[in-house]
PDB file of C-alpha atoms in Angstrom:
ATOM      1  CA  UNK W   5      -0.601  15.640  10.661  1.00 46.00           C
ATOM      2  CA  UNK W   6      -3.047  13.628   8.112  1.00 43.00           C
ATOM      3  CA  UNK W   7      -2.499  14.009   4.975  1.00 42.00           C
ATOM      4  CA  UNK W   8      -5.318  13.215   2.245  1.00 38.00           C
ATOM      5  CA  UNK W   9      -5.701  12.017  -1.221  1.00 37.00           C
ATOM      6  CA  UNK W  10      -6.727   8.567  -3.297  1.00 33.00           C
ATOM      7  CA  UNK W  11      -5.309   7.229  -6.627  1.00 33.00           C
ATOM      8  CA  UNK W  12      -8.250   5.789  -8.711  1.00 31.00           C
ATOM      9  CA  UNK W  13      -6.926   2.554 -11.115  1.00 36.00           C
ATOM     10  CA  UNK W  14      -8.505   0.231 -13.181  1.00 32.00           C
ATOM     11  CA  UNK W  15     -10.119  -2.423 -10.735  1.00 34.00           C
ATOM     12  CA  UNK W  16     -12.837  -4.677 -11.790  1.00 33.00           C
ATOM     13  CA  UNK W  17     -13.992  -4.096  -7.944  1.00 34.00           C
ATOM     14  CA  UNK W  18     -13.322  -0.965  -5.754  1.00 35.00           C
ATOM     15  CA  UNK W  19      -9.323  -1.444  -5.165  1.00 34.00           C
ATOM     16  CA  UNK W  20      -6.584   0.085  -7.129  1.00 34.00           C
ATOM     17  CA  UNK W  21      -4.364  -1.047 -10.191  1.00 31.00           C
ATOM     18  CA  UNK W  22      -2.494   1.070 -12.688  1.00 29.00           C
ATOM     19  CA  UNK W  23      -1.004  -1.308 -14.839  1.00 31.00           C
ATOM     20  CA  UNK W  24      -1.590  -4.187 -16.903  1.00 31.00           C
ATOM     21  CA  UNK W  25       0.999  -6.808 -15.855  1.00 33.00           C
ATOM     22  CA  UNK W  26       2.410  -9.822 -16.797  1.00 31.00           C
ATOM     23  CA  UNK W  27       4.875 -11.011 -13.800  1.00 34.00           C
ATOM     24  CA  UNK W  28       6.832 -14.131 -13.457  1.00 33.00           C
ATOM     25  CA  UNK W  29       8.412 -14.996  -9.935  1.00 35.00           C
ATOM     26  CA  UNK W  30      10.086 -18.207  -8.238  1.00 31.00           C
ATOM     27  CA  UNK W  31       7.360 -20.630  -6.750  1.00 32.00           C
ATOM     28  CA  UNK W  32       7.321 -20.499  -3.257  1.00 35.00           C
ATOM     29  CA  UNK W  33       5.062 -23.037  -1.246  1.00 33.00           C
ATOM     30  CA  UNK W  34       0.715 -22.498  -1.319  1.00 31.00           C
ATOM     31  CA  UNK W  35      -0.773 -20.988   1.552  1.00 34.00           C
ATOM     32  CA  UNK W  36      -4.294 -22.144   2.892  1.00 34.00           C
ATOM     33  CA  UNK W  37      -5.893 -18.506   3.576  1.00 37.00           C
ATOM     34  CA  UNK W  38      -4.677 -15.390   4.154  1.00 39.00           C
ATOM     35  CA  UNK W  39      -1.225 -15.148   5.999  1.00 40.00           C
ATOM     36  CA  UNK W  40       0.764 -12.145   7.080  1.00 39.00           C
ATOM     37  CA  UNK W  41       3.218 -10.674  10.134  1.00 39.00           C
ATOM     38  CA  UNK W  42       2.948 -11.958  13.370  1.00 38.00           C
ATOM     39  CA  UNK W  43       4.443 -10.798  16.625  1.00 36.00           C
ATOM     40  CA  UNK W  44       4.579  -7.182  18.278  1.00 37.00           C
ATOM     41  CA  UNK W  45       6.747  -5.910  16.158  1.00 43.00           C
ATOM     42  CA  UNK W  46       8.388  -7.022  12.532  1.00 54.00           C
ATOM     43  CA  UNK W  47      11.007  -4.799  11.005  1.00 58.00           C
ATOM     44  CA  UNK W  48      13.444  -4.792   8.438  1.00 67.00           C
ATOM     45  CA  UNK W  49      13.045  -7.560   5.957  1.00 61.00           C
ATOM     46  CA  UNK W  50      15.134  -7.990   3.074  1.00 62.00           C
ATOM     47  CA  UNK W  51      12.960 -10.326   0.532  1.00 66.00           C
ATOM     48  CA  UNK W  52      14.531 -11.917  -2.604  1.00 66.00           C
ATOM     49  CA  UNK W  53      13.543  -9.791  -5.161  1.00 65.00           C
ATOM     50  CA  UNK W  54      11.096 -11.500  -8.051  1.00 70.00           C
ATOM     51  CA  UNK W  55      12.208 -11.414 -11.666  1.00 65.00           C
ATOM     52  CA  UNK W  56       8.779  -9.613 -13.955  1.00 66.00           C
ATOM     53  CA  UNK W  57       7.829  -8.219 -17.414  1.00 62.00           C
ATOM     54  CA  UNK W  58       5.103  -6.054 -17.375  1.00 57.00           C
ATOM     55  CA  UNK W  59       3.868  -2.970 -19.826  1.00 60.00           C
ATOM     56  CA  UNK W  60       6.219  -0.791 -21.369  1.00 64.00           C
ATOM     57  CA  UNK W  61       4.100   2.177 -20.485  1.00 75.00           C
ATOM     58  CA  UNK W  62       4.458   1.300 -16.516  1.00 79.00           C
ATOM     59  CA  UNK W  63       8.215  -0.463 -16.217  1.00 77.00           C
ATOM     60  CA  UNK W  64       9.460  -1.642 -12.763  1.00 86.00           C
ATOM     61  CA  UNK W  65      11.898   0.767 -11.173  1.00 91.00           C
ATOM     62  CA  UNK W  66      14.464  -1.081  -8.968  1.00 91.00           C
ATOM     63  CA  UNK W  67      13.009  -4.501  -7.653  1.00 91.00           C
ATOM     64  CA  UNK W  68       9.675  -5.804  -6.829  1.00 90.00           C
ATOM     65  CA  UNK W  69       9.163  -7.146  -3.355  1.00 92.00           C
ATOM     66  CA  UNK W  70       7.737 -10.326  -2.430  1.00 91.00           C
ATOM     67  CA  UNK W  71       5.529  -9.281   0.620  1.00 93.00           C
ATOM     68  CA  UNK W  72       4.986 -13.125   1.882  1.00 92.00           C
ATOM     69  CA  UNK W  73       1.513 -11.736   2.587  1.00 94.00           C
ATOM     70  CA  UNK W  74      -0.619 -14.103   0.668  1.00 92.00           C
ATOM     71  CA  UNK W  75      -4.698 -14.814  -0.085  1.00 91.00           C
ATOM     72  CA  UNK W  76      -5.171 -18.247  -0.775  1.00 89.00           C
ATOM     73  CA  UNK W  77      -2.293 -18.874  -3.254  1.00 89.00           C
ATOM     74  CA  UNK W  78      -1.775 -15.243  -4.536  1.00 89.00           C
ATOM     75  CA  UNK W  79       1.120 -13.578  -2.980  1.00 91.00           C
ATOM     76  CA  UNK W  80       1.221  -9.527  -2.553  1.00 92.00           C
ATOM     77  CA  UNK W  81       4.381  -8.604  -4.676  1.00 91.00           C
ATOM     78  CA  UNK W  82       5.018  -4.693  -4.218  1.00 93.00           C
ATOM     79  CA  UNK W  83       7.360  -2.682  -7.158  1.00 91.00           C
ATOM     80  CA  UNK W  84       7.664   0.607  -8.114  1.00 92.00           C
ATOM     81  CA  UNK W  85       7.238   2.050 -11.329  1.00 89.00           C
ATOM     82  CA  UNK W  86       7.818   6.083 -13.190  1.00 89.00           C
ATOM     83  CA  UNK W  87      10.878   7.137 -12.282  1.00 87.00           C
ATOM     84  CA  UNK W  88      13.670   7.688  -9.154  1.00 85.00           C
ATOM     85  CA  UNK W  89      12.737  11.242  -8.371  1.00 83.00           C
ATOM     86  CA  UNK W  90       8.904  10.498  -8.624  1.00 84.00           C
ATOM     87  CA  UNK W  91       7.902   6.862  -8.429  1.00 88.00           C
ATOM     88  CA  UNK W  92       4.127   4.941  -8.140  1.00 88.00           C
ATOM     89  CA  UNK W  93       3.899   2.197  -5.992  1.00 90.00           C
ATOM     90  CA  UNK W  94       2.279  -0.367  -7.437  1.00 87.00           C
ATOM     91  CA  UNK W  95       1.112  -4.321  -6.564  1.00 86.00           C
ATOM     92  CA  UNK W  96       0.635  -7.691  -8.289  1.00 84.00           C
ATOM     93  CA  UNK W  97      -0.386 -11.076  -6.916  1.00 87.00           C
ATOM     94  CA  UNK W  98       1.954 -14.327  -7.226  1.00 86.00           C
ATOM     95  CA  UNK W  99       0.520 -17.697  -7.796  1.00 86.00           C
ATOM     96  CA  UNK W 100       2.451 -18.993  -4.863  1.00 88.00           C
ATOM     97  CA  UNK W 101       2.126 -22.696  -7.132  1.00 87.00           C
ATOM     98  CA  UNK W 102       2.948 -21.611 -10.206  1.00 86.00           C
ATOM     99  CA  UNK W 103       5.124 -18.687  -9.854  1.00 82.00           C
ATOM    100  CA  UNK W 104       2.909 -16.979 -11.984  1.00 81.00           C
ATOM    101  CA  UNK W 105       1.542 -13.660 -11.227  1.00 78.00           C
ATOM    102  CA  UNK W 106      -1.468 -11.555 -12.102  1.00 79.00           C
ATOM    103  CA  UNK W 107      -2.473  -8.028 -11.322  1.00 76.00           C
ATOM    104  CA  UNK W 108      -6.102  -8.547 -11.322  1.00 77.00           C
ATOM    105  CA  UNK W 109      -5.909  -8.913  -7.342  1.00 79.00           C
ATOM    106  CA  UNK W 110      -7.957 -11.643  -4.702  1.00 83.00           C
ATOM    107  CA  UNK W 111      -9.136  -9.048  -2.468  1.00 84.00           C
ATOM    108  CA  UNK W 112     -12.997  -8.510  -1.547  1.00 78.00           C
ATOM    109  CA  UNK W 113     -12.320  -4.550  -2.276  1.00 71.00           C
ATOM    110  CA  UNK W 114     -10.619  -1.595  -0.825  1.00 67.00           C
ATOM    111  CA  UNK W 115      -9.351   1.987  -1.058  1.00 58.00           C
ATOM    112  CA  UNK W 116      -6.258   3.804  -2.479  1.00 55.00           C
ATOM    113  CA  UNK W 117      -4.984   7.157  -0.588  1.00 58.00           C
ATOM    114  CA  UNK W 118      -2.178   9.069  -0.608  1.00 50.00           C
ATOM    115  CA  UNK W 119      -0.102  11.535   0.396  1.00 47.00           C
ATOM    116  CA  UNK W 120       1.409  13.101  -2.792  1.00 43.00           C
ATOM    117  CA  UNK W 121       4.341  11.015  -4.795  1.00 41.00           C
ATOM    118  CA  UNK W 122       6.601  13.882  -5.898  1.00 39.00           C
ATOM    119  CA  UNK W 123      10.148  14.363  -4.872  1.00 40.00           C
ATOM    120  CA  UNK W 124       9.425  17.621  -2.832  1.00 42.00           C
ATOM    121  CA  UNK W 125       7.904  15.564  -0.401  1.00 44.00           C
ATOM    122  CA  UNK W 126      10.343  12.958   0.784  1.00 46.00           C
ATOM    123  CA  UNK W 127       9.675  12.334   4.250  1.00 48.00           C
ATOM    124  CA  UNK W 128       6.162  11.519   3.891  1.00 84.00           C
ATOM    125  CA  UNK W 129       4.069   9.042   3.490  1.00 91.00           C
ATOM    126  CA  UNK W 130       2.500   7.353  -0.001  1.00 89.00           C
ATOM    127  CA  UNK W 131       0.830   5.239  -1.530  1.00 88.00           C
ATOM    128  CA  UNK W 132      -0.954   3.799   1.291  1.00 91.00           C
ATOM    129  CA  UNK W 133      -3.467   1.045   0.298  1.00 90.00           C
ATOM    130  CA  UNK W 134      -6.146  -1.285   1.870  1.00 92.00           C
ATOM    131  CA  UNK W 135      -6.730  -4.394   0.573  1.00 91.00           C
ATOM    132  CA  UNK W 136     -10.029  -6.279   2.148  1.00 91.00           C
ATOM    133  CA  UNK W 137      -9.988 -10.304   1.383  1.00 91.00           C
ATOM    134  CA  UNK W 138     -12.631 -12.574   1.150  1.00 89.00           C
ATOM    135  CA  UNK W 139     -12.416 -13.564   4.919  1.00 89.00           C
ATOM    136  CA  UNK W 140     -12.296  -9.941   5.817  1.00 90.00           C
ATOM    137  CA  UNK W 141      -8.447  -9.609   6.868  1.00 93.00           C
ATOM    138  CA  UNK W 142      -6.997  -5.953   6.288  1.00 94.00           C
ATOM    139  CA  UNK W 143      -4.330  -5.711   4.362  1.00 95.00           C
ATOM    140  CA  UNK W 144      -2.668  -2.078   3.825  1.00 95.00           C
ATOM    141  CA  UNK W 145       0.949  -1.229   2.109  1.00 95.00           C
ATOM    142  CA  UNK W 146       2.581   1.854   1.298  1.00 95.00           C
ATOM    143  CA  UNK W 147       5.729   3.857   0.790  1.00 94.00           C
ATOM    144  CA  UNK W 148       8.011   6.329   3.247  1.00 93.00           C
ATOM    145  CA  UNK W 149      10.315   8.965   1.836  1.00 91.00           C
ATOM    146  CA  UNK W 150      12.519   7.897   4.145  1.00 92.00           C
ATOM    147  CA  UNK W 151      14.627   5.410   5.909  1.00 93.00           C
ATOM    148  CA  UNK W 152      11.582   4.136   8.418  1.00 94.00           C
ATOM    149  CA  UNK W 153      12.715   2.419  11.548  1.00 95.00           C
ATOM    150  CA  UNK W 154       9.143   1.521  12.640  1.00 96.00           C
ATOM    151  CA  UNK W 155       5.585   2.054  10.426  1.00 97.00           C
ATOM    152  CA  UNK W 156       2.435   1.327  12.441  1.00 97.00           C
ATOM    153  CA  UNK W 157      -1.650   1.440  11.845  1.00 97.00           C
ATOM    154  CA  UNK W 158      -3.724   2.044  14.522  1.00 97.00           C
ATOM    155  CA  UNK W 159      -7.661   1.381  14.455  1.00 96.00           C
ATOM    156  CA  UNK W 160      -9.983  -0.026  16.983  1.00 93.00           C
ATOM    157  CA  UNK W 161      -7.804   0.887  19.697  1.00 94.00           C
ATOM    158  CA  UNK W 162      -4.986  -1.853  18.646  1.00 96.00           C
ATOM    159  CA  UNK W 163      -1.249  -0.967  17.162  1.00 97.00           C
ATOM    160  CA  UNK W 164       0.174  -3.670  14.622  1.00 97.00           C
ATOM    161  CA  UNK W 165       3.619  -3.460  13.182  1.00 96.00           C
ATOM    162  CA  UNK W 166       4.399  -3.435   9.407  1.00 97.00           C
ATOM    163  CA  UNK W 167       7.215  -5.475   7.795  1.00 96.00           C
ATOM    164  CA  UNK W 168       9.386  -3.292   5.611  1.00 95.00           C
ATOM    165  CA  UNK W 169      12.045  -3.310   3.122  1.00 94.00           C
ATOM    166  CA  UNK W 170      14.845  -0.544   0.990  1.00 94.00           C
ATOM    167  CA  UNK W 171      13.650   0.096  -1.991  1.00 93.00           C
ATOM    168  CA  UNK W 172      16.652  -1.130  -4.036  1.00 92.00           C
ATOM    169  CA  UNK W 173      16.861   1.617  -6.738  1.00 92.00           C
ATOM    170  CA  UNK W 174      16.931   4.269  -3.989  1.00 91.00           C
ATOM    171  CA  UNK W 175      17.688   2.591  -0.084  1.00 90.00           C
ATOM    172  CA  UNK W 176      16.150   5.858   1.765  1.00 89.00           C
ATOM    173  CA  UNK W 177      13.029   5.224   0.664  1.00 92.00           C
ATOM    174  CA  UNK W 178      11.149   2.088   2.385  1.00 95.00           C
ATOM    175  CA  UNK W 179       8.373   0.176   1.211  1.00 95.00           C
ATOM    176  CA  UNK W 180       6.294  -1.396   4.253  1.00 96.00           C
ATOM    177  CA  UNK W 181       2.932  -4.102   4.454  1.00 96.00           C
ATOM    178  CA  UNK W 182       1.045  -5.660   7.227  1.00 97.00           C
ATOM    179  CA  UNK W 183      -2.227  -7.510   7.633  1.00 96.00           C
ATOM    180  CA  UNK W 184      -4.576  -7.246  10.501  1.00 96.00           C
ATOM    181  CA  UNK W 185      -8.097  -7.894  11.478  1.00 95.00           C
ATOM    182  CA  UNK W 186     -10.264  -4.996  11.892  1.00 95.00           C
ATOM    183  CA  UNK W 187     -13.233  -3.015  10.015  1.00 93.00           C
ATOM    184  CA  UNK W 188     -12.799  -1.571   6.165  1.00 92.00           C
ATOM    185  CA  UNK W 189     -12.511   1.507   5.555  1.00 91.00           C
ATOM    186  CA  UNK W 190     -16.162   3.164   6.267  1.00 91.00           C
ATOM    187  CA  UNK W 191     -17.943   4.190   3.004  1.00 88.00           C
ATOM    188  CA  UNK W 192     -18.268   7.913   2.644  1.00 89.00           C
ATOM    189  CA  UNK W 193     -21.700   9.741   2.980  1.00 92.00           C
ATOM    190  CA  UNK W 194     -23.499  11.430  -0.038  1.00 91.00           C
ATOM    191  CA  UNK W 195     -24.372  14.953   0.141  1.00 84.00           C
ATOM    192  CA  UNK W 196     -27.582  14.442  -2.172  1.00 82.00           C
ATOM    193  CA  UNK W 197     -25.779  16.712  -4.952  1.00 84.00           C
ATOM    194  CA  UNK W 198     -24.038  13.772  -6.347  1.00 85.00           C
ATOM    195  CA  UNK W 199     -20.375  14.772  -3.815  1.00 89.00           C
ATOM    196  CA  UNK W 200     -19.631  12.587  -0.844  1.00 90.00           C
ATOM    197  CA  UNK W 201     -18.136  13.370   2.044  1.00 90.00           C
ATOM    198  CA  UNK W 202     -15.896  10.813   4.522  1.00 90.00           C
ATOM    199  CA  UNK W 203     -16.735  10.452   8.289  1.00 93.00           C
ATOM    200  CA  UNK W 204     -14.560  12.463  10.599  1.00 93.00           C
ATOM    201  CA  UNK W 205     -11.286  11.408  10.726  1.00 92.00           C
ATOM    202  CA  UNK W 206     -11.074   9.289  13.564  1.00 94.00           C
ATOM    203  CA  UNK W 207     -12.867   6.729  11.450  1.00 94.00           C
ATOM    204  CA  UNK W 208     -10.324   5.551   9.296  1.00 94.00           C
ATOM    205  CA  UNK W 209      -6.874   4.095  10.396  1.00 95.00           C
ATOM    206  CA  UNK W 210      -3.756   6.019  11.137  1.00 95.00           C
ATOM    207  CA  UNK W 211      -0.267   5.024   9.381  1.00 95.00           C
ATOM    208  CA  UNK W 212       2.584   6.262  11.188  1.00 96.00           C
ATOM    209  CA  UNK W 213       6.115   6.268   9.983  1.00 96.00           C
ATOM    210  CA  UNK W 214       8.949   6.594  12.624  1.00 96.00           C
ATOM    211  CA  UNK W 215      12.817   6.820  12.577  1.00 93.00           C
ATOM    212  CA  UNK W 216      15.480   4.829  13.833  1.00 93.00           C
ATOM    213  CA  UNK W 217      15.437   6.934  16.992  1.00 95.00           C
ATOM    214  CA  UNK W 218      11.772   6.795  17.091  1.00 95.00           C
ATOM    215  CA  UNK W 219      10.865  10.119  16.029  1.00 95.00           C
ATOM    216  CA  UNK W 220       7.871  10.857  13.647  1.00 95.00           C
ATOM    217  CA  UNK W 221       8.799  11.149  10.420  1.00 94.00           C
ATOM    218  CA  UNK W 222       4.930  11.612   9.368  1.00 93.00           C
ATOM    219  CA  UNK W 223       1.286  10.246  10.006  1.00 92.00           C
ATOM    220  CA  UNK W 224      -1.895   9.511   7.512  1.00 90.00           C
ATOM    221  CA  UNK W 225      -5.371   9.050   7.694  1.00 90.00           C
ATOM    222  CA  UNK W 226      -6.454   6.009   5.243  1.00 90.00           C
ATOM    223  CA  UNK W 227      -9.206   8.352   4.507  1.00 87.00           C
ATOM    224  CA  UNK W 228     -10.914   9.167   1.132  1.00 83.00           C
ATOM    225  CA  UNK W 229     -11.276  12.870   0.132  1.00 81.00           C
ATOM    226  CA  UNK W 230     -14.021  14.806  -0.191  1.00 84.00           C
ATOM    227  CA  UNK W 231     -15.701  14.500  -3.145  1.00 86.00           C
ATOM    228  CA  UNK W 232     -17.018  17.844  -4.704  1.00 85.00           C
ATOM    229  CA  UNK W 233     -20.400  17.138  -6.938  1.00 81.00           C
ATOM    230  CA  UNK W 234     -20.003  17.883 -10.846  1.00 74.00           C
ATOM    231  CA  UNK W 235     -21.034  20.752 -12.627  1.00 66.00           C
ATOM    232  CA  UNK W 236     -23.805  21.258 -14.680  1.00 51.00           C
TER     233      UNK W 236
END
């Protein structure tokens, strides 16, 4: 079943932040170009979590997770903020030199949709982002209300694995990333009345979360919504 939404954030391109942040992490070693997962499939991962300050108004709930996904020297670091029964995920980039992050991110652009955050629908999936970077790599995150045992996107006819990780303030929900190579997310079509519309739905890339036993525990769209014109 798709599900269908998008989280608008302050971006100085088209991607999505909420908060201003100030992070500092341990420096880990710099990274050429984009890296990321490799392999048929990735799993659990349980990353050391990275010490931060940020805005009052958006704390960190439980602790951030260094992704080792990184664009140049920027790192993806993943946290949650709000509260236990109804958090945001939310991302920042580590200078993987410095240890010093930033949320203003190193990506080219990208999209924010979701599936809902509140509490009611645990099970589901949320949250899920695509990041484009300079050299065109995808890279999409995202959060399960649930203890995932396997989180795939599938576009273009290929399957790649995310990487995931318990979210440490509350293990049975899991917080997953991957890169891959593929097209971005298709822009949607204007309806002339100042609305847009997005491209059927076979478009846009399909996030699938999975048990232990490898039953569905939910599927999304990375689609944007339809966009209704405003009123005079």
């Amino acid at each position: 079943m798709d599900n269908m939404g998008i989280i608008v954030r302050r971006a100085a391109v088209p991607f999505v932040i909420i908060a201003a942040a100030v992070l500092v992490g341990v420096a880990a070693c710099a990274a050429a170009g984009p890296t990321g997962p490799a392999g048929p499939v990735q799993g659990p991962e349980t990353p050391a979590p990275v010490a931060i300050t940020v805005n009052p108004s958006a704390l960190p709930v439980g602790d951030p997770v260094p992704t080792g996904i990184a664009v140049g020297r920027q790192e993806l670091v993943l946290y949650f903020w709000g509260t236990a029964e109804q958090p945001y995920l939310d991302q920042a980039w580590r200078d993987q030199g410095s240890g010093a992050v930033d949320v203003d991110h190193p990506c080219a652009g990208g999209r924010a949709v979701t599936a809902m955050t509140m509490g009611d629908l645990k099970g589901k999936l949320f949250g899920v982002t695509q990041c484009v970077t300079p050299d065109g790599t995808l890279i999409e995150f995202g959060g399960v209300w649930a203890e995932a045992g396997r989180i795939t996107s599938q576009a273009g006819g290929a399957t790649v694995e995310a990487r995931y990780a318990r979210w440490s303030r509350n293990p049975q929900v899991t917080i997953f990333w991957l890169s891959r190579k593929g097209k971005p997310l298709p822009d949607s079509v204007a309806d002339g009345k100042g609305g847009t519309s997005p491209l059927p739905p076979e478009n846009y890339p399909l996030l699938t979360a999975y048990d232990a036993k490898g039953t569905t525990i939910d599927s999304l769209r990375l689609r944007p919504p339809v966009i209704e014109p405003k009123s005079a």
